[in-house]
Amino acid sequence: MASKPRVKLPKSASAGEIITIKTLISHEMESGQRKDKNGEVIPRQIINKFTVTFNDKTVFEADIEPAISSNPYFEFAVKVPESGTFKFTWVDDDGSVYETEEAIEVA
Amino acid sequence: MQMNRRSVLGVFGGAATVAAIGLPVGLANATPEDTMAKIKEFAGDKEPQTGGKLTLNTPEIAENGNSVPVGVSVESAMEGDDMVEEIMILAEGNPNPDVVTFKFSELSGEAIAETRMRLAKTQDVVAVARMTNGDIHMAKAPVKVTIGGCGG
Amino acid sequence: MTSTLRALVLASGISAVALTGSAIANDVKPEAVAFSDAGGIETPVAAQAGSADAGKKILTDRGLGNCVACHQVSSLDAPFQGNVGPSLDGVADRYEPAMLRAIIVNPKKALYEGTIMPGFYTLDVGKHVREDLVGQTILSAQQVEDVVAYLQTLKE
Amino acid sequence: MTKKVILAASVLALFSSPVMLTKATADPADATLTIDGKEMTVKTAAPEGHPFDTLYSGWLYREPETRALEEDSFENPGMFGVEQGAELWSVVEGTAGKSCESCHAEPEVDMKGVGASFPKWDADAKRPINIELQIDKCREENMGAEPYKFDAAEQKALTAFIKHQSLGMPVKLDLSQGELQTWWDRGKELYYTRTGQLNLSCSNCHEDHNGQMIRADHLSQGQVNGFPTYRLKQSKLISLHNRFRGCVRDTRAEIPKAFSDDLMALETYVTWRGTGLSVETPAVRQ
C-alpha cells in the first residue's frame, strides 16, 4: 500500500515556543468491518500507531483504531526547547513502518 | 412486491453503497454500555468530571460520516501534577466505540490534538482525559451524520 | 370477492364496469390507469385496499418511495428530510384521494410536465432505462395504495 | 388540458411559501476561497446565453468542515493524487523511451492554462478531447505506451496534476475550434434529456432545484471546475466521467461509457456552464 507521509511544521522557532504540527499520510485504513461483493469480510489493514519523537524523546503518540478516516490526519502541539530533529513514525497492521524526519532551528 | 435484485439501490441512490468505504451500516453497533465499560477501564475507580476542563470539538452536522473532524484539548500547565497523560476518544454508535487514544508528554506544551474519524451514524462522541494526578475529565458531543440524497 | 374489494369496485364507478367479468382480483396495469378529466385517478390501482402502516414505511424506505428525500412529514421519525418538494403535512386536507393517487402514479400528468418528481406507477419514464427495470414501475400497485392510505392520515 | 394547467398553477401557489422559506436557508454560502494564497473565483457572472445569472462553485454548497479541507492544500487528501502525478511525469514508459517530461520539461509552465481550456477540438479524431484522452494520445503517439484504463489511479493522478497547474485560472472554452459548437449543442440537449426509471435530467436537480436539499444533500449547480475531485464518500479522487456515470446510474438508466461521444458532448457543455469559475482541482466534496 503506497503511503506517503506529509508533515507540516515551522522551519524555526524560539526556545520554549509551542508550535503546531500537522501530519497526513496516504492510507486506505481498511476497517475490517466491510464486506466485498461476494459477501466476504475485507481483512482489516490500518495504521495502528503513530509516534513522534524529538531528539529521540517521545513527545506525542496516537493509538489508532479502524474508526480513524482514510488518509489519517493528526494535528498536535510541541514545546520546542532546542534545535533538533522530529521523527514521525506510522506503523501498519502488516508490519510496514513509514517514517519521515524534519529538522527545526531554535534561535 | 415488484422489487428485483438490483432495485435495492433505491430511489435517488444506493442504500447498498452507503458503506462504500469506512464503516458498514447494518452491522451490530456498540452500545452506550460498551462505551461506559471502556471509560471505566480508562478511568479506574476515579469518577469522571464533566466540569468543562476538557473541550471536545466536533461539527454539529457531519456532511459525510467517513471524515468527521474531531479536536480535543484540556486546560493544563502540562508539567508536574497538572499534566494530561492521555485523551481517549470514543464513538458510542460505531461497531466498536474505540476511535483513538492520544498520549502526551511534557514536551507537548499544550494538551491539544485533532484528527478525522468515521461515524457510522448520528451519535454521541465522548472524550475522556486522564491527568498525572489521576483526575479524569470527560466531555460528550452529539454529531448528526447526514443521510445522502443521491447515491447515499 | 372480499367486502373491501367490493366496496372499492363500487366506489370506482365506470371502472367497476370495465372490471366486471375480467380478472377482478388483479391490480390495474400501469398502462391501463385512467386519469379523470380533473386529473385524478378515481379507481384504486390495487385490488386490495391500502394499508397506512405499510405506506408510512414506504415513505422513508430508500429502496421504495423514499419520499422524504424531497418532502417533509413532521410526524415521521426520519432525519434530514429534503425540501425539493412541498411539505406533506396536512396534504389530506388539500387533496382528494384520487388526486393523491394521480400525483404518486404520474405527477407529470397529474401536476405539470416539468416536475422533478418521478412517477411511481407509470411506464412513461426516461430514456435508456436500466435493462432489468424496463417495463417495471418504481412501486407496485399495492404500494401506491399503501402510500395513498398513509397520506390520507396527514391532516392538520 | 386547461383544467390541468390551472390545477398545476394552484398547486404551486399553495406550496410556494414553505418552499421559499426552506430555500432561503439553503442558499450557497457567502464565503471566499483562498488556496495557497490564491483567491479562487467561486462566484461569477454567467456568460451570455447561460440559464443562470450567477455561477457558484460547488464548494459554496458544502458544510464548513468540507470547505475547510479544500482551503488547506496540506490537509486536502486530493493532493496525494497531484503529488503522484508529479512523480509520474518523469517516469519513462513505452517503446519510445519517453516520459511526459521528455516533451514538457517544465509542467508548471508548460501545463499552465491547459486545465482551464479543455475540452478542445481534436481535428484528428474529429471530436472533443479532454485531458484524460490527451494523456492517452500522448502515450500512444509519442511514448509508444498503452492508453490508461478508465479511472486507473495513474490516469486520475496525471489529470489532477495537469489541471492543478491551472489552479485559480478561470474556465474558458474556445467553442470556435473545429466543430466544438456542434458538440456543445449536443451536450446541451443531453443535459435536458430525462433518463432512467426515475425520469430525471441533469437540469432537474442542478438547474431547477440547486440550493435545495435532497435528503441531506445540498444540490449544487453541478459545476465541474474542481475535477478530479476528492470525494469523502469514496475517500479518493473521482473523475468527471465517473461522476457523470454515477448520476446517470442514480436515475436508474443504463450507464453510458466513459469518454463516449455522449459524455464528451456533455463534458463540453457542462464545462462551458462553469465559464469564469476558477479551476479548483483537486476540489473536496462530500
mmCIF file with all atom_site columns, C-alpha atoms in Angstrom, chain B residues 5-59:
data_model
loop_
_atom_site.group_PDB
_atom_site.id
_atom_site.type_symbol
_atom_site.label_atom_id
_atom_site.label_alt_id
_atom_site.label_comp_id
_atom_site.label_asym_id
_atom_site.label_entity_id
_atom_site.label_seq_id
_atom_site.pdbx_PDB_ins_code
_atom_site.Cartn_x
_atom_site.Cartn_y
_atom_site.Cartn_z
_atom_site.occupancy
_atom_site.B_iso_or_equiv
_atom_site.pdbx_formal_charge
_atom_site.auth_seq_id
_atom_site.auth_comp_id
_atom_site.auth_asym_id
_atom_site.auth_atom_id
_atom_site.pdbx_PDB_model_num
ATOM 1  C CA . ARG B 1 5  ? -32.377 -7.901 -7.300 1.00 0.00 ? 5  ARG B CA 1
ATOM 2  C CA . ARG B 1 6  ? -30.925 -4.551 -8.240 1.00 0.00 ? 6  ARG B CA 1
ATOM 3  C CA . SER B 1 7  ? -33.686 -2.229 -7.179 1.00 0.00 ? 7  SER B CA 1
ATOM 4  C CA . VAL B 1 8  ? -32.464 -2.292 -3.592 1.00 0.00 ? 8  VAL B CA 1
ATOM 5  C CA . LEU B 1 9  ? -30.341 0.571  -4.874 1.00 0.00 ? 9  LEU B CA 1
ATOM 6  C CA . GLY B 1 10 ? -33.245 2.772  -4.038 1.00 0.00 ? 10 GLY B CA 1
ATOM 7  C CA . VAL B 1 11 ? -34.787 5.966  -5.241 1.00 0.00 ? 11 VAL B CA 1
ATOM 8  C CA . PHE B 1 12 ? -32.047 8.547  -5.612 1.00 0.00 ? 12 PHE B CA 1
ATOM 9  C CA . GLY B 1 13 ? -29.299 6.232  -4.975 1.00 0.00 ? 13 GLY B CA 1
ATOM 10 C CA . GLY B 1 14 ? -27.512 3.485  -3.358 1.00 0.00 ? 14 GLY B CA 1
ATOM 11 C CA . ALA B 1 15 ? -28.562 2.250  0.002  1.00 0.00 ? 15 ALA B CA 1
ATOM 12 C CA . ALA B 1 16 ? -26.302 -0.634 -0.919 1.00 0.00 ? 16 ALA B CA 1
ATOM 13 C CA . THR B 1 17 ? -23.365 1.684  -1.452 1.00 0.00 ? 17 THR B CA 1
ATOM 14 C CA . VAL B 1 18 ? -23.701 3.665  1.750  1.00 0.00 ? 18 VAL B CA 1
ATOM 15 C CA . ALA B 1 19 ? -20.820 1.747  3.260  1.00 0.00 ? 19 ALA B CA 1
ATOM 16 C CA . ALA B 1 20 ? -18.680 2.123  0.153  1.00 0.00 ? 20 ALA B CA 1
ATOM 17 C CA . ILE B 1 21 ? -15.786 2.938  2.381  1.00 0.00 ? 21 ILE B CA 1
ATOM 18 C CA . GLY B 1 22 ? -15.366 3.053  6.094  1.00 0.00 ? 22 GLY B CA 1
ATOM 19 C CA . LEU B 1 23 ? -17.870 1.731  8.488  1.00 0.00 ? 23 LEU B CA 1
ATOM 20 C CA . PRO B 1 24 ? -20.708 -0.518 7.492  1.00 0.00 ? 24 PRO B CA 1
ATOM 21 C CA . VAL B 1 25 ? -24.317 0.172  8.164  1.00 0.00 ? 25 VAL B CA 1
ATOM 22 C CA . GLY B 1 26 ? -26.323 -2.719 9.457  1.00 0.00 ? 26 GLY B CA 1
ATOM 23 C CA . LEU B 1 27 ? -23.533 -4.325 11.442 1.00 0.00 ? 27 LEU B CA 1
ATOM 24 C CA . ALA B 1 28 ? -24.272 -4.544 15.151 1.00 0.00 ? 28 ALA B CA 1
ATOM 25 C CA . ASN B 1 29 ? -23.281 -1.249 16.696 1.00 0.00 ? 29 ASN B CA 1
ATOM 26 C CA . ALA B 1 30 ? -21.727 -0.624 20.071 1.00 0.00 ? 30 ALA B CA 1
ATOM 27 C CA . THR B 1 31 ? -23.986 0.311  22.941 1.00 0.00 ? 31 THR B CA 1
ATOM 28 C CA . PRO B 1 32 ? -23.634 3.119  25.489 1.00 0.00 ? 32 PRO B CA 1
ATOM 29 C CA . GLU B 1 33 ? -22.849 0.311  27.961 1.00 0.00 ? 33 GLU B CA 1
ATOM 30 C CA . ASP B 1 34 ? -19.812 -0.727 25.879 1.00 0.00 ? 34 ASP B CA 1
ATOM 31 C CA . THR B 1 35 ? -18.683 2.867  25.983 1.00 0.00 ? 35 THR B CA 1
ATOM 32 C CA . MET B 1 36 ? -19.222 3.088  29.747 1.00 0.00 ? 36 MET B CA 1
ATOM 33 C CA . ALA B 1 37 ? -17.125 -0.052 30.189 1.00 0.00 ? 37 ALA B CA 1
ATOM 34 C CA . LYS B 1 38 ? -14.313 1.486  28.135 1.00 0.00 ? 38 LYS B CA 1
ATOM 35 C CA . ILE B 1 39 ? -14.437 4.649  30.217 1.00 0.00 ? 39 ILE B CA 1
ATOM 36 C CA . LYS B 1 40 ? -14.350 2.623  33.435 1.00 0.00 ? 40 LYS B CA 1
ATOM 37 C CA . GLU B 1 41 ? -11.316 0.741  32.175 1.00 0.00 ? 41 GLU B CA 1
ATOM 38 C CA . PHE B 1 42 ? -9.603  4.022  31.307 1.00 0.00 ? 42 PHE B CA 1
ATOM 39 C CA . ALA B 1 43 ? -10.570 5.862  34.487 1.00 0.00 ? 43 ALA B CA 1
ATOM 40 C CA . GLY B 1 44 ? -10.058 3.127  37.044 1.00 0.00 ? 44 GLY B CA 1
ATOM 41 C CA . ASP B 1 45 ? -12.013 3.968  40.193 1.00 0.00 ? 45 ASP B CA 1
ATOM 42 C CA . LYS B 1 46 ? -11.961 7.707  39.562 1.00 0.00 ? 46 LYS B CA 1
ATOM 43 C CA . GLU B 1 47 ? -15.233 9.420  38.810 1.00 0.00 ? 47 GLU B CA 1
ATOM 44 C CA . PRO B 1 48 ? -15.052 11.368 35.526 1.00 0.00 ? 48 PRO B CA 1
ATOM 45 C CA . GLN B 1 49 ? -15.575 15.115 35.950 1.00 0.00 ? 49 GLN B CA 1
ATOM 46 C CA . THR B 1 50 ? -17.638 16.935 33.389 1.00 0.00 ? 50 THR B CA 1
ATOM 47 C CA . GLY B 1 51 ? -16.867 20.479 34.506 1.00 0.00 ? 51 GLY B CA 1
ATOM 48 C CA . GLY B 1 52 ? -15.683 21.671 31.106 1.00 0.00 ? 52 GLY B CA 1
ATOM 49 C CA . LYS B 1 53 ? -11.932 21.366 31.642 1.00 0.00 ? 53 LYS B CA 1
ATOM 50 C CA . LEU B 1 54 ? -11.818 19.056 28.639 1.00 0.00 ? 54 LEU B CA 1
ATOM 51 C CA . THR B 1 55 ? -13.041 20.573 25.395 1.00 0.00 ? 55 THR B CA 1
ATOM 52 C CA . LEU B 1 56 ? -14.337 18.327 22.629 1.00 0.00 ? 56 LEU B CA 1
ATOM 53 C CA . ASN B 1 57 ? -14.797 19.954 19.238 1.00 0.00 ? 57 ASN B CA 1
ATOM 54 C CA . THR B 1 58 ? -16.971 18.246 16.663 1.00 0.00 ? 58 THR B CA 1
ATOM 55 C CA . PRO B 1 59 ? -19.262 19.604 13.975 1.00 0.00 ? 59 PRO B CA 1
#
